[in-house]
Amino acid sequence: MTTVSGLPAARAVAASSSGYYGISCAALLDGTVRCWGRGYGNTPVAVPGVTGVASITAGTLAFSDHVCVRLNDDGVRCWGSNNEGQLGTAGAAPPTARTPVTPRGLWRVTGVYAGGGHTCATQIDGAVFCWGSNRMGQVGDGTAESRDVPTPVIFPR
């Protein structure tokens, strides 16, 4: 085990590893996030504009690493690669966003989960939304078309 120098007490850690494109982030006890690795360097760097973090997740796929957090106010912020639309901003975010962005159309999120090039979230009303890469149907909308906004998952009756 290696201790990461310069990192205060952490609540949770999320890491993505896709060869040499990996990134690691920690949600700290004070509600902020620090990341290191791809685009951040060798030591943890504070992610601007992210406070009140309740949970953190990271998605791994070559050239598609991204990180999302669920906030204490039930909001979501994401950053990193957006080449598959996995940040959920309807194209408003660049291909790689170092500044956190808010996925569109989510309400009272209870969980956020990052996958390889896609992201999913659950809401307090039980609704499930996914977005990003959909080549294998991982968005769950009955198509194989990638989505750049949170899209309701269709559950069979």
mmCIF file of C-alpha atoms in Angstrom:
data_model
loop_
_atom_site.group_PDB
_atom_site.id
_atom_site.type_symbol
_atom_site.label_atom_id
_atom_site.label_comp_id
_atom_site.label_asym_id
_atom_site.label_seq_id
_atom_site.Cartn_x
_atom_site.Cartn_y
_atom_site.Cartn_z
ATOM 1 C CA MET A 1 0.000 0.000 0.000
ATOM 2 C CA THR A 2 1.230 3.474 -0.865
ATOM 3 C CA THR A 3 0.266 6.598 1.027
ATOM 4 C CA VAL A 4 -0.546 9.510 -1.269
ATOM 5 C CA SER A 5 1.376 12.510 0.054
ATOM 6 C CA GLY A 6 -0.466 15.812 0.279
ATOM 7 C CA LEU A 7 -3.856 14.141 0.652
ATOM 8 C CA PRO A 8 -5.928 14.890 3.775
ATOM 9 C CA ALA A 9 -8.348 12.339 5.216
ATOM 10 C CA ALA A 10 -10.554 10.896 2.480
ATOM 11 C CA ARG A 11 -14.123 9.586 2.578
ATOM 12 C CA ALA A 12 -13.817 7.588 -0.648
ATOM 13 C CA VAL A 13 -11.466 7.059 -3.583
ATOM 14 C CA ALA A 14 -12.311 6.413 -7.233
ATOM 15 C CA ALA A 15 -9.762 5.406 -9.839
ATOM 16 C CA SER A 16 -9.826 4.622 -13.513
ATOM 17 C CA SER A 17 -7.058 2.767 -15.233
ATOM 18 C CA SER A 18 -6.776 2.427 -18.967
ATOM 19 C CA GLY A 19 -3.106 1.978 -19.582
ATOM 20 C CA TYR A 20 -1.234 5.225 -19.113
ATOM 21 C CA TYR A 21 -4.423 7.319 -19.259
ATOM 22 C CA GLY A 22 -5.476 6.605 -15.662
ATOM 23 C CA ILE A 23 -6.808 9.125 -13.162
ATOM 24 C CA SER A 24 -7.398 8.830 -9.430
ATOM 25 C CA CYS A 25 -9.607 11.075 -7.305
ATOM 26 C CA ALA A 26 -10.470 11.212 -3.623
ATOM 27 C CA ALA A 27 -13.591 12.637 -2.008
ATOM 28 C CA LEU A 28 -12.258 14.243 1.156
ATOM 29 C CA LEU A 29 -13.972 14.435 4.529
ATOM 30 C CA ASP A 30 -14.401 18.204 4.027
ATOM 31 C CA GLY A 31 -16.601 17.546 0.952
ATOM 32 C CA THR A 32 -14.041 18.554 -1.679
ATOM 33 C CA VAL A 33 -12.280 16.422 -4.303
ATOM 34 C CA ARG A 34 -8.634 16.101 -5.248
ATOM 35 C CA CYS A 35 -7.376 14.261 -8.333
ATOM 36 C CA TRP A 36 -4.016 13.084 -9.622
ATOM 37 C CA GLY A 37 -2.809 11.240 -12.699
ATOM 38 C CA ARG A 38 -3.808 12.073 -16.280
ATOM 39 C CA GLY A 39 -4.018 15.850 -16.658
ATOM 40 C CA TYR A 40 -3.359 16.512 -12.956
ATOM 41 C CA GLY A 41 0.254 15.469 -12.364
ATOM 42 C CA ASN A 42 1.827 13.339 -9.662
ATOM 43 C CA THR A 43 0.292 14.973 -6.592
ATOM 44 C CA PRO A 44 -3.359 15.550 -5.660
ATOM 45 C CA VAL A 45 -4.855 18.773 -7.027
ATOM 46 C CA ALA A 46 -8.123 20.325 -5.833
ATOM 47 C CA VAL A 47 -10.937 20.120 -8.387
ATOM 48 C CA PRO A 48 -12.445 23.620 -8.660
ATOM 49 C CA GLY A 49 -16.132 24.187 -8.005
ATOM 50 C CA VAL A 50 -16.831 20.870 -6.303
ATOM 51 C CA THR A 51 -17.961 20.975 -2.662
ATOM 52 C CA GLY A 52 -20.423 19.006 -0.590
ATOM 53 C CA VAL A 53 -19.504 15.643 -2.129
ATOM 54 C CA ALA A 54 -21.486 12.639 -0.874
ATOM 55 C CA SER A 55 -20.037 9.942 -3.195
ATOM 56 C CA ILE A 56 -17.597 9.571 -6.090
ATOM 57 C CA THR A 57 -17.268 7.207 -9.060
ATOM 58 C CA ALA A 58 -14.885 6.874 -12.019
ATOM 59 C CA GLY A 59 -15.389 5.253 -15.410
ATOM 60 C CA THR A 60 -12.656 3.439 -17.305
ATOM 61 C CA LEU A 61 -12.334 2.936 -21.033
ATOM 62 C CA ALA A 62 -9.353 3.798 -23.216
ATOM 63 C CA PHE A 63 -9.468 7.564 -23.867
ATOM 64 C CA SER A 64 -12.850 7.821 -22.072
ATOM 65 C CA ASP A 65 -11.920 8.226 -18.395
ATOM 66 C CA HIS A 66 -14.365 10.378 -16.467
ATOM 67 C CA VAL A 67 -15.330 11.093 -12.877
ATOM 68 C CA CYS A 68 -18.730 11.944 -11.386
ATOM 69 C CA VAL A 69 -19.766 12.919 -7.886
ATOM 70 C CA ARG A 70 -23.114 12.997 -6.144
ATOM 71 C CA LEU A 71 -23.470 16.058 -3.965
ATOM 72 C CA ASN A 72 -25.100 16.392 -0.556
ATOM 73 C CA ASP A 73 -27.857 18.467 -2.222
ATOM 74 C CA ASP A 74 -28.635 15.467 -4.513
ATOM 75 C CA GLY A 75 -27.007 17.110 -7.536
ATOM 76 C CA VAL A 76 -24.366 15.596 -9.838
ATOM 77 C CA ARG A 77 -21.134 17.011 -11.266
ATOM 78 C CA CYS A 78 -18.931 15.234 -13.835
ATOM 79 C CA TRP A 79 -15.624 15.935 -15.546
ATOM 80 C CA GLY A 80 -13.021 14.226 -17.717
ATOM 81 C CA SER A 81 -13.457 12.706 -21.164
ATOM 82 C CA ASN A 82 -16.704 13.473 -22.966
ATOM 83 C CA ASN A 83 -15.997 11.750 -26.287
ATOM 84 C CA GLU A 84 -19.004 9.431 -25.826
ATOM 85 C CA GLY A 85 -21.299 12.038 -24.243
ATOM 86 C CA GLN A 86 -20.678 10.508 -20.806
ATOM 87 C CA LEU A 87 -20.772 13.920 -19.089
ATOM 88 C CA GLY A 88 -24.450 14.295 -20.057
ATOM 89 C CA THR A 89 -24.407 17.924 -21.202
ATOM 90 C CA ALA A 90 -25.991 17.631 -24.674
ATOM 91 C CA GLY A 91 -22.710 18.576 -26.313
ATOM 92 C CA ALA A 92 -22.224 21.685 -24.157
ATOM 93 C CA ALA A 93 -18.998 20.294 -22.661
ATOM 94 C CA PRO A 94 -15.806 19.948 -24.726
ATOM 95 C CA PRO A 95 -14.329 16.506 -25.567
ATOM 96 C CA THR A 96 -12.378 16.722 -22.297
ATOM 97 C CA ALA A 97 -13.717 18.888 -19.475
ATOM 98 C CA ARG A 98 -11.329 19.647 -16.601
ATOM 99 C CA THR A 99 -13.971 21.898 -15.062
ATOM 100 C CA PRO A 100 -16.906 19.948 -13.599
ATOM 101 C CA VAL A 101 -20.206 20.170 -15.471
ATOM 102 C CA THR A 102 -23.779 19.305 -14.510
ATOM 103 C CA PRO A 103 -25.577 16.567 -16.476
ATOM 104 C CA ARG A 104 -28.918 17.847 -17.778
ATOM 105 C CA GLY A 105 -32.357 16.957 -16.485
ATOM 106 C CA LEU A 106 -31.585 15.003 -13.323
ATOM 107 C CA TRP A 107 -33.584 15.558 -10.137
ATOM 108 C CA ARG A 108 -32.870 14.456 -6.547
ATOM 109 C CA VAL A 109 -30.193 11.920 -7.415
ATOM 110 C CA THR A 110 -29.599 9.088 -4.935
ATOM 111 C CA GLY A 111 -26.661 7.465 -6.733
ATOM 112 C CA VAL A 112 -24.342 8.000 -9.691
ATOM 113 C CA TYR A 113 -22.310 5.256 -11.365
ATOM 114 C CA ALA A 114 -19.621 5.640 -14.054
ATOM 115 C CA GLY A 115 -18.929 2.865 -16.536
ATOM 116 C CA GLY A 116 -16.685 2.517 -19.564
ATOM 117 C CA GLY A 117 -17.735 5.550 -21.607
ATOM 118 C CA HIS A 118 -21.184 5.812 -20.027
ATOM 119 C CA THR A 119 -22.793 6.998 -16.787
ATOM 120 C CA CYS A 120 -25.991 6.088 -14.917
ATOM 121 C CA ALA A 121 -27.891 7.747 -12.081
ATOM 122 C CA THR A 122 -30.789 6.809 -9.837
ATOM 123 C CA GLN A 123 -33.318 9.310 -8.544
ATOM 124 C CA ILE A 124 -35.354 9.368 -5.337
ATOM 125 C CA ASP A 125 -38.508 8.509 -7.331
ATOM 126 C CA GLY A 126 -36.892 5.231 -8.476
ATOM 127 C CA ALA A 127 -36.188 6.410 -12.025
ATOM 128 C CA VAL A 128 -32.927 5.283 -13.627
ATOM 129 C CA PHE A 129 -31.162 7.376 -16.256
ATOM 130 C CA CYS A 130 -28.085 6.477 -18.320
ATOM 131 C CA TRP A 131 -26.106 8.344 -20.973
ATOM 132 C CA GLY A 132 -22.907 8.107 -23.023
ATOM 133 C CA SER A 133 -21.723 5.168 -25.113
ATOM 134 C CA ASN A 134 -24.534 2.811 -26.089
ATOM 135 C CA ARG A 135 -22.864 0.491 -28.600
ATOM 136 C CA MET A 136 -23.731 -2.533 -26.457
ATOM 137 C CA GLY A 137 -27.068 -1.185 -25.208
ATOM 138 C CA GLN A 138 -25.653 0.064 -21.904
ATOM 139 C CA VAL A 139 -27.906 3.161 -21.873
ATOM 140 C CA GLY A 140 -30.916 0.839 -21.701
ATOM 141 C CA ASP A 141 -33.216 2.760 -24.040
ATOM 142 C CA GLY A 142 -33.742 -0.069 -26.520
ATOM 143 C CA THR A 143 -31.306 1.346 -29.095
ATOM 144 C CA ALA A 144 -27.585 1.197 -29.824
ATOM 145 C CA GLU A 145 -27.300 4.977 -30.304
ATOM 146 C CA SER A 146 -25.064 6.869 -27.900
ATOM 147 C CA ARG A 147 -26.809 9.565 -25.842
ATOM 148 C CA ASP A 148 -25.268 12.836 -24.650
ATOM 149 C CA VAL A 149 -28.029 13.594 -22.127
ATOM 150 C CA PRO A 150 -29.443 11.499 -19.280
ATOM 151 C CA THR A 151 -31.970 9.140 -20.888
ATOM 152 C CA PRO A 152 -34.609 7.108 -19.022
ATOM 153 C CA VAL A 153 -33.875 3.387 -18.859
ATOM 154 C CA ILE A 154 -36.792 1.385 -20.270
ATOM 155 C CA PHE A 155 -37.736 -1.542 -18.049
ATOM 156 C CA PRO A 156 -39.989 -4.228 -19.572
ATOM 157 C CA ARG A 157 -43.329 -4.804 -17.864
#
